[in-house]
Short mmCIF file of C-alpha atoms and ligand atoms in Angstrom, two decimals:
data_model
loop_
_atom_site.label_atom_id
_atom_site.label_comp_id
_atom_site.label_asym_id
_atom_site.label_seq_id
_atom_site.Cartn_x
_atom_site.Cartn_y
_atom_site.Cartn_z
CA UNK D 1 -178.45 18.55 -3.54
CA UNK D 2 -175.72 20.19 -5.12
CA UNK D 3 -176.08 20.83 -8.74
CA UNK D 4 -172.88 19.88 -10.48
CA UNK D 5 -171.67 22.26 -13.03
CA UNK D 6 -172.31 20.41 -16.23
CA UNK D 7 -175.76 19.90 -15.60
CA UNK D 8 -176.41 23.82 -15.02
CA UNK D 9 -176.73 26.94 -18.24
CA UNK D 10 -176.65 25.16 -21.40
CA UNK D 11 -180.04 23.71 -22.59
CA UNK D 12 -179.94 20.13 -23.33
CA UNK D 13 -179.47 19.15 -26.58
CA UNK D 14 -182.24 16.37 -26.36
CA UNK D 15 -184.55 18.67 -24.83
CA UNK D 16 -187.96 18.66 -27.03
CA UNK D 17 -186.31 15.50 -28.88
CA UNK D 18 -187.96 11.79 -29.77
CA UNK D 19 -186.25 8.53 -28.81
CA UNK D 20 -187.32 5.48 -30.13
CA UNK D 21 -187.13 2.63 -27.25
CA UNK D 22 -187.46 -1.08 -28.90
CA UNK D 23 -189.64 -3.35 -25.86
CA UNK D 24 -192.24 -4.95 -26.71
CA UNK D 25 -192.80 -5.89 -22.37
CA UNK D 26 -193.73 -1.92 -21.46
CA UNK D 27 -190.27 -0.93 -20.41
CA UNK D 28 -191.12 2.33 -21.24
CA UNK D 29 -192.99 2.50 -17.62
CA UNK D 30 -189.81 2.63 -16.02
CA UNK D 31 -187.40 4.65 -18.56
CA UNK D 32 -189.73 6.98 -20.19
CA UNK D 33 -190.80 9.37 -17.10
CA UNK D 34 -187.75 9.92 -15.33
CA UNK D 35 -186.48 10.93 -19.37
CA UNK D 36 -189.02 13.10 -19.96
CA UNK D 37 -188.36 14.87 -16.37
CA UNK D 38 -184.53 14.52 -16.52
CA UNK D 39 -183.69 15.25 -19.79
CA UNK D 40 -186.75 16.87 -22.06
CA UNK D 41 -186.76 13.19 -23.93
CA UNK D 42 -189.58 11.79 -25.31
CA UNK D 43 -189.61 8.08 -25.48
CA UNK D 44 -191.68 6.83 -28.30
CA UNK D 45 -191.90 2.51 -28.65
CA UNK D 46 -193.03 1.89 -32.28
CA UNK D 47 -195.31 -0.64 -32.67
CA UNK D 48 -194.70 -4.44 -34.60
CA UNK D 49 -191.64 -4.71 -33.40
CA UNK D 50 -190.29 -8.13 -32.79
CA UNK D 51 -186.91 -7.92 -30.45
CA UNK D 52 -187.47 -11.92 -29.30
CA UNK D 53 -185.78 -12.42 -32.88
CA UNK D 54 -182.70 -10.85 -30.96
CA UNK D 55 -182.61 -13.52 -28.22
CA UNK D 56 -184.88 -13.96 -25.75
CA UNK D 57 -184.67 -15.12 -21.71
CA UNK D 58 -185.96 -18.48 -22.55
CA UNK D 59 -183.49 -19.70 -24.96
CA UNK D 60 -185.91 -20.48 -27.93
CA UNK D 61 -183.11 -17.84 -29.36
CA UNK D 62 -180.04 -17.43 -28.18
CA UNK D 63 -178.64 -14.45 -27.98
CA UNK D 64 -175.59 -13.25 -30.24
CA UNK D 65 -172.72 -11.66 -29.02
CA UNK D 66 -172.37 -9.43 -25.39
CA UNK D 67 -175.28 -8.14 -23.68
CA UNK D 68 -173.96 -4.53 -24.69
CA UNK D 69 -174.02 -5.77 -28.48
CA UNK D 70 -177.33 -7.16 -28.78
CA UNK D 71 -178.45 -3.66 -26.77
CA UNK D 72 -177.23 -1.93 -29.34
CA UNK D 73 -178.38 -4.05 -31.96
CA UNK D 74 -181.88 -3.93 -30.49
CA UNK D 75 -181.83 0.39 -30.35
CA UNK D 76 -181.05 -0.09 -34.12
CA UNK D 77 -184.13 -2.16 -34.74
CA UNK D 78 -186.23 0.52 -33.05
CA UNK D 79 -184.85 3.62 -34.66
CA UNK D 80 -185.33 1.72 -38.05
CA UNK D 81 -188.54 1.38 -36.67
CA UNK D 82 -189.09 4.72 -35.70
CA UNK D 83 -187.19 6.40 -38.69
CA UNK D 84 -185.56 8.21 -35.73
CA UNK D 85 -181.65 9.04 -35.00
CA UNK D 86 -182.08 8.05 -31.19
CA UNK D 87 -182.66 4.84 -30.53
CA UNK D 88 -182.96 3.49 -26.53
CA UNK D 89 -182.68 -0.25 -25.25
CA UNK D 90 -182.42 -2.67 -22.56
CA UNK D 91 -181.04 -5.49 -21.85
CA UNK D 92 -180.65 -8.26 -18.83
CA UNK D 93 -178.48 -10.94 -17.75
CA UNK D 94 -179.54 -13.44 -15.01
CA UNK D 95 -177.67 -15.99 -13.60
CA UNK D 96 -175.52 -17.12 -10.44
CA UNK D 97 -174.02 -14.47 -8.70
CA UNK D 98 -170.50 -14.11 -9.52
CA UNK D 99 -168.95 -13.84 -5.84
CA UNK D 100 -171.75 -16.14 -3.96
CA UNK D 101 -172.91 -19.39 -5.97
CA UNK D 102 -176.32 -20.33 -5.31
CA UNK D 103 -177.21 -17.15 -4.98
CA UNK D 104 -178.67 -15.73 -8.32
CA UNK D 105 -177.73 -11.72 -9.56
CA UNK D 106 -179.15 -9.40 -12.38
CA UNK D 107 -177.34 -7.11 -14.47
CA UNK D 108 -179.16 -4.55 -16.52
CA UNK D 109 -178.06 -2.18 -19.21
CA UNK D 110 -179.34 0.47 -21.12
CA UNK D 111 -177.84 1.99 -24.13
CA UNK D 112 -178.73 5.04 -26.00
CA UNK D 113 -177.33 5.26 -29.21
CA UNK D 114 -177.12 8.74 -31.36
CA UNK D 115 -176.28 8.44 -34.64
CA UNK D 116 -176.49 12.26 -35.49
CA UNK D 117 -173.77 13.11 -32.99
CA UNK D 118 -172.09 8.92 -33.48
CA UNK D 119 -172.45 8.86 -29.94
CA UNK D 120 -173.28 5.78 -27.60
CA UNK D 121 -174.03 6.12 -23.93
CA UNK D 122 -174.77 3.15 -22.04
CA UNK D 123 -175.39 2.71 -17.81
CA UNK D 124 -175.74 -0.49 -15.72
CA UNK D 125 -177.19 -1.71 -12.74
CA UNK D 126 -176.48 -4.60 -10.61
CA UNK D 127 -179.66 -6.55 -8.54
CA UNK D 128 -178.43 -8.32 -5.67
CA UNK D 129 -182.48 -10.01 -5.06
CA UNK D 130 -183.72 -10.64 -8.35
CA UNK D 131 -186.79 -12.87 -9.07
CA UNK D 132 -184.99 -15.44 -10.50
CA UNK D 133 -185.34 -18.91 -10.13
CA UNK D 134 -186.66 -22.09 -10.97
CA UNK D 135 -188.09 -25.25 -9.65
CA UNK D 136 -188.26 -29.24 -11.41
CA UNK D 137 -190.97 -30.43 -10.05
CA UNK D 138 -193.78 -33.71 -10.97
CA UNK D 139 -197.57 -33.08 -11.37
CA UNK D 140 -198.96 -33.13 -7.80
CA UNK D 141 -195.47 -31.73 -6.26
CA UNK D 142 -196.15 -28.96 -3.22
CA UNK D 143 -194.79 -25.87 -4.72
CA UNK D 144 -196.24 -23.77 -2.24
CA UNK D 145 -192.81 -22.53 -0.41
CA UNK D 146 -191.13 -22.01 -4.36
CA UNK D 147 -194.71 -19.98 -5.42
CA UNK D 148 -194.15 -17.87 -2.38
CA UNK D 149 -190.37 -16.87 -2.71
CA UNK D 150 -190.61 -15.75 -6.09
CA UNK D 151 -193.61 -14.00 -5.40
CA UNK D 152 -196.39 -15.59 -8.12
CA UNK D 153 -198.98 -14.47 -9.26
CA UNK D 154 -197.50 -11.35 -9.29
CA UNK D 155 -194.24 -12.72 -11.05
CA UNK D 156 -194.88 -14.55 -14.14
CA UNK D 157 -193.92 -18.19 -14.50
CA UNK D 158 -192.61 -20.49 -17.67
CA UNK D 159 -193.23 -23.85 -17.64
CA UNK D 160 -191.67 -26.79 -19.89
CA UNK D 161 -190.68 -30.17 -19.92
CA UNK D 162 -187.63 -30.75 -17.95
CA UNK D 163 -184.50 -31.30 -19.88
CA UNK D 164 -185.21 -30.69 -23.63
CA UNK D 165 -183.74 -28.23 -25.59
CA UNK D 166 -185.91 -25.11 -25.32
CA UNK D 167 -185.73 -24.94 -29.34
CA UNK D 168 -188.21 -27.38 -30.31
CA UNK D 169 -190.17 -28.14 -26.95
CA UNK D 170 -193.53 -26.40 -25.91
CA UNK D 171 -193.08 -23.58 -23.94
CA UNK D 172 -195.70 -21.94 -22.02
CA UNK D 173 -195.22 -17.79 -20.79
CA UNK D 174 -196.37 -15.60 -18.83
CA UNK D 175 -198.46 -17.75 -16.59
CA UNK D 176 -200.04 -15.93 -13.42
CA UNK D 177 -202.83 -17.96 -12.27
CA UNK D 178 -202.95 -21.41 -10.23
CA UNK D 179 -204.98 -23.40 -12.27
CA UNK D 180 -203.14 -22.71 -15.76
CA UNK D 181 -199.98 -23.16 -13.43
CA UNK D 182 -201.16 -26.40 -12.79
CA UNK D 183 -202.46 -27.62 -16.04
CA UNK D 184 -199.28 -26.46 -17.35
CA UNK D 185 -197.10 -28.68 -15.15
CA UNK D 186 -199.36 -31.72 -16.12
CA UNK D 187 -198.74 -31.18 -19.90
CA UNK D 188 -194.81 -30.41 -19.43
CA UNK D 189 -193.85 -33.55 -17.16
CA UNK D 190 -196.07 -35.79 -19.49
CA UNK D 191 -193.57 -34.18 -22.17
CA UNK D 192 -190.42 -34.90 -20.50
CA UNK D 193 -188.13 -37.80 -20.37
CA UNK D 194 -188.27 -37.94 -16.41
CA UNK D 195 -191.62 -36.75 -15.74
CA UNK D 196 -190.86 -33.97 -14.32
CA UNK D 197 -191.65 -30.01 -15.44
CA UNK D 198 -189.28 -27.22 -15.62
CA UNK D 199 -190.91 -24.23 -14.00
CA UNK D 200 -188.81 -21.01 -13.86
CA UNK D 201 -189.98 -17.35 -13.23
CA UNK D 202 -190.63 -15.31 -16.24
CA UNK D 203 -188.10 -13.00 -16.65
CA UNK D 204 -189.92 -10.36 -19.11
CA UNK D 205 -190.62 -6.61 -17.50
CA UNK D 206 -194.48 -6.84 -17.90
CA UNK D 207 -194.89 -10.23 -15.75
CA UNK D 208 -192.21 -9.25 -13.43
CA UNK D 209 -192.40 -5.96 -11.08
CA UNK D 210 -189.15 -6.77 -9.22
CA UNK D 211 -187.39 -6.27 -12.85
CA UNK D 212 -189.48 -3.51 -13.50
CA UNK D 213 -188.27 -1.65 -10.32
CA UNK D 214 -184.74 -2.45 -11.27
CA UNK D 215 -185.29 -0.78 -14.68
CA UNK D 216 -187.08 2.13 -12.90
CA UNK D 217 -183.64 2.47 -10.87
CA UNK D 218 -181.02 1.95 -13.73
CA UNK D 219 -183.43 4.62 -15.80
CA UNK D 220 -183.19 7.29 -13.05
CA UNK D 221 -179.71 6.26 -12.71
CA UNK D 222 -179.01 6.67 -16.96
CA UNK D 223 -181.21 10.07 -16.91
CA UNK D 224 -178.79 11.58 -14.68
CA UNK D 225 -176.09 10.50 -16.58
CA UNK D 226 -177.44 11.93 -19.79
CA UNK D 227 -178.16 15.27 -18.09
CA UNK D 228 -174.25 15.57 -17.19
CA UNK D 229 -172.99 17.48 -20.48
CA UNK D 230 -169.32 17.04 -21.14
CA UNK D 231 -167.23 19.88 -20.15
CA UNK D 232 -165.08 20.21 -23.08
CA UNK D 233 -167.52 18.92 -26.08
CA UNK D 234 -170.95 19.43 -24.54
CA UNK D 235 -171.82 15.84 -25.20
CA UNK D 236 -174.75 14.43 -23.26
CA UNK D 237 -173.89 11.41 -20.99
CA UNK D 238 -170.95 12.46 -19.55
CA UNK D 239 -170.02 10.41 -16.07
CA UNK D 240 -168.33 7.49 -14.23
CA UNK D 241 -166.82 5.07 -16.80
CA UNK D 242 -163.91 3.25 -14.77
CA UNK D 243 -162.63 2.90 -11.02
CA UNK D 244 -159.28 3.00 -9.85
CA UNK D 245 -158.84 0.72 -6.43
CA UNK D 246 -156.00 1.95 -3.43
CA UNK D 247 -157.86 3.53 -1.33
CA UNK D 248 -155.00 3.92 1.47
CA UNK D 249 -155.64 2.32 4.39
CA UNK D 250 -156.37 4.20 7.99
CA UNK D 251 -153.72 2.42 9.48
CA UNK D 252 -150.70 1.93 7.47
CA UNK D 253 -151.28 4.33 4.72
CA UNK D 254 -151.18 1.08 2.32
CA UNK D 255 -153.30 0.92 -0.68
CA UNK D 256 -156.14 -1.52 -0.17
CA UNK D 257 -158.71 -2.96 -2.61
CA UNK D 258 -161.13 -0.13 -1.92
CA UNK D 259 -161.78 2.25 -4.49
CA UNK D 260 -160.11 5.41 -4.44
CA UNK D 261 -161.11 7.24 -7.58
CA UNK D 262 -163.49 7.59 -9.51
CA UNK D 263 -162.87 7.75 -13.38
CA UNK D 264 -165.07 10.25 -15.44
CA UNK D 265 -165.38 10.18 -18.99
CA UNK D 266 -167.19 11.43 -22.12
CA UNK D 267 -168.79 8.63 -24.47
CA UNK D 268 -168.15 11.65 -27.44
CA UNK D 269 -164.29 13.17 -27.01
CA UNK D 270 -160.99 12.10 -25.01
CA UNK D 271 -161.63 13.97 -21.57
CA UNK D 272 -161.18 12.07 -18.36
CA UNK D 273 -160.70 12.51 -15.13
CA UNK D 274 -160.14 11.24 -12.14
CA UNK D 275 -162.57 12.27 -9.09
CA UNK D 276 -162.37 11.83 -4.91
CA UNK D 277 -164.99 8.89 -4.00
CA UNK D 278 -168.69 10.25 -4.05
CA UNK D 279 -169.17 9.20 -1.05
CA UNK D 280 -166.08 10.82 0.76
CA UNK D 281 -164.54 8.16 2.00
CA UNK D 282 -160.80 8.87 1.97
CA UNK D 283 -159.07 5.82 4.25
CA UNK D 284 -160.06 2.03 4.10
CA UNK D 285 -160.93 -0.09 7.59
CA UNK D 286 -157.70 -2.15 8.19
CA UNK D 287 -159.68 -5.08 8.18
CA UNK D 288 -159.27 -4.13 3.86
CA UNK D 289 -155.49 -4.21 4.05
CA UNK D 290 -153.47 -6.69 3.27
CA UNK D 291 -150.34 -5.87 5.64
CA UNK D 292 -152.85 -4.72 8.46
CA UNK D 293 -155.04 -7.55 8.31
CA UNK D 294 -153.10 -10.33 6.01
ZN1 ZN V 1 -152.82 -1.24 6.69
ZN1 ZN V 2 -166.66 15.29 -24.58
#
């Protein structure tokens, strides 16, 4: 692979540095090796942290503000933590997927934020197949075809009576075994209104590998990102912060939808600029016009 310029000569500023990253579900499994390999970063979680006052998946707390903000406001709580500068945090967003209802989508961010250099860089991921889903079902219902899609015991589950508020009714976490799966159903529909249990996948990192392989993919993704050194500043994090669609199409020379460049920016100073498609695509199918193919 080619080595692009601003990852080559200078030595990395956060080489031989601490992070702190706030989890308290072993995200550090995904982020902290690629850091440490990428970057010279050395990801420290300090211990008796409680980020579920944040917000948590479950509802029990909402969450306040964007999923960027609460990011950010979780890093803080870690480098506070920590008694570090550079803080490091995650945060997910599950529900329907915005093109294709019924079909359910992730997005994951990280954030880094340095308050020596007042300098936040942040990188997200979309997944396409999370585990994330839910059944209402009564004691005695055949699960069996639900259990098997979302992958339990592997995955996690959470189970509660159907249709109360998750602030005040009994919750039960991290469940990965059939007969506490079971017994947890019977308790929940006894609890509920209709008789019926809530059971949804549990969507922490510890009880669920498919989000821990999307954080192992948005953390390779973010290292690389941090590596990239801005060419006029020497910030770390420097990389793709916009697109700008009109790709011209093959047969017309039309702008289509497609994305033609790619907008790099520093999270530090002013510089941008505008760069061909990574992938060297330089004319859009006419089937993505809309004279060609109206
Ligand atoms: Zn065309
Ligand atoms: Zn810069």
């Amino acid at each position: 692979m080619r080595l692009e310029p601003e990852t080559q000569a200078r030595p990395h500023p956060y080489a031989g540095g601490q992070a702190a990253l706030a989890t308290m579900h072993r995200k550090e499994r995904a982020i902290a090796p690629t850091l440490a390999e990428q970057v010279g970063l050395q990801v420290i979680v300090p211990r008796g942290l409680n980020t579920d006052r944040l917000g948590t998946f479950t509802g029990e707390t909402p969450r306040a503000g964007t999923i960027e903000e609460a990011a950010i406001a979780k890093a803080r709580l870690g480098m506070d933590a920590a008694g570090l500068p550079l803080g490091l945090a995650n945060e997910g967003a599950y529900g329907p997927h915005p093109q294709i209802p019924f079909i359910a989508a992730g997005v994951e961010l990280i954030v880094l934020v340095d308050d020596a250099r007042g300098l936040i860089v942040k990188e997200h991921i979309i997944e396409e197949a999370p585990h994330y889903d839910h059944a209402v079902v009564g004691a005695g219902d055949d699960l069996d075809a639900f259990l098997v899609r979302v992958e339990f015991p592997e995955t996690g589950l959470i189970v509660r009576p159907n249709g109360r508020d998750p602030i005040d009714a009994p919750v039960r976490k991290g469940i990965r075994e059939q007969n506490a799966l079971m017994a947890a159903i019977r308790d929940a529909a006894r609890e509920a209104v209709d008789g019926k249990a809530f059971v949804q996948t549990d969507m922490r990192a510890h009880v669920n590998p498919r989000r821990m392989a999307t954080l192992t993919r948005l953390a390779e993704r973010f290292a690389a990102r941090l590596a990239r050194l801005c060419p006029d500043c020497g910030a770390p994090g420097y990389g793709m912060v916009d697109v700008e669609s009109g790709l011209p199409c093959a047969g017309c020379g039309a702008p289509s939808g497609l994305v033609r460049f790619e907008v790099f920016g520093c999270a530090a100073c002013d510089r941008h600029e505008r760069r061909p498609r990574a992938d060297g695509l330089e004319a859009a199918d006419p089937r993505h016009c809309h004279l060609c193919n109206p």
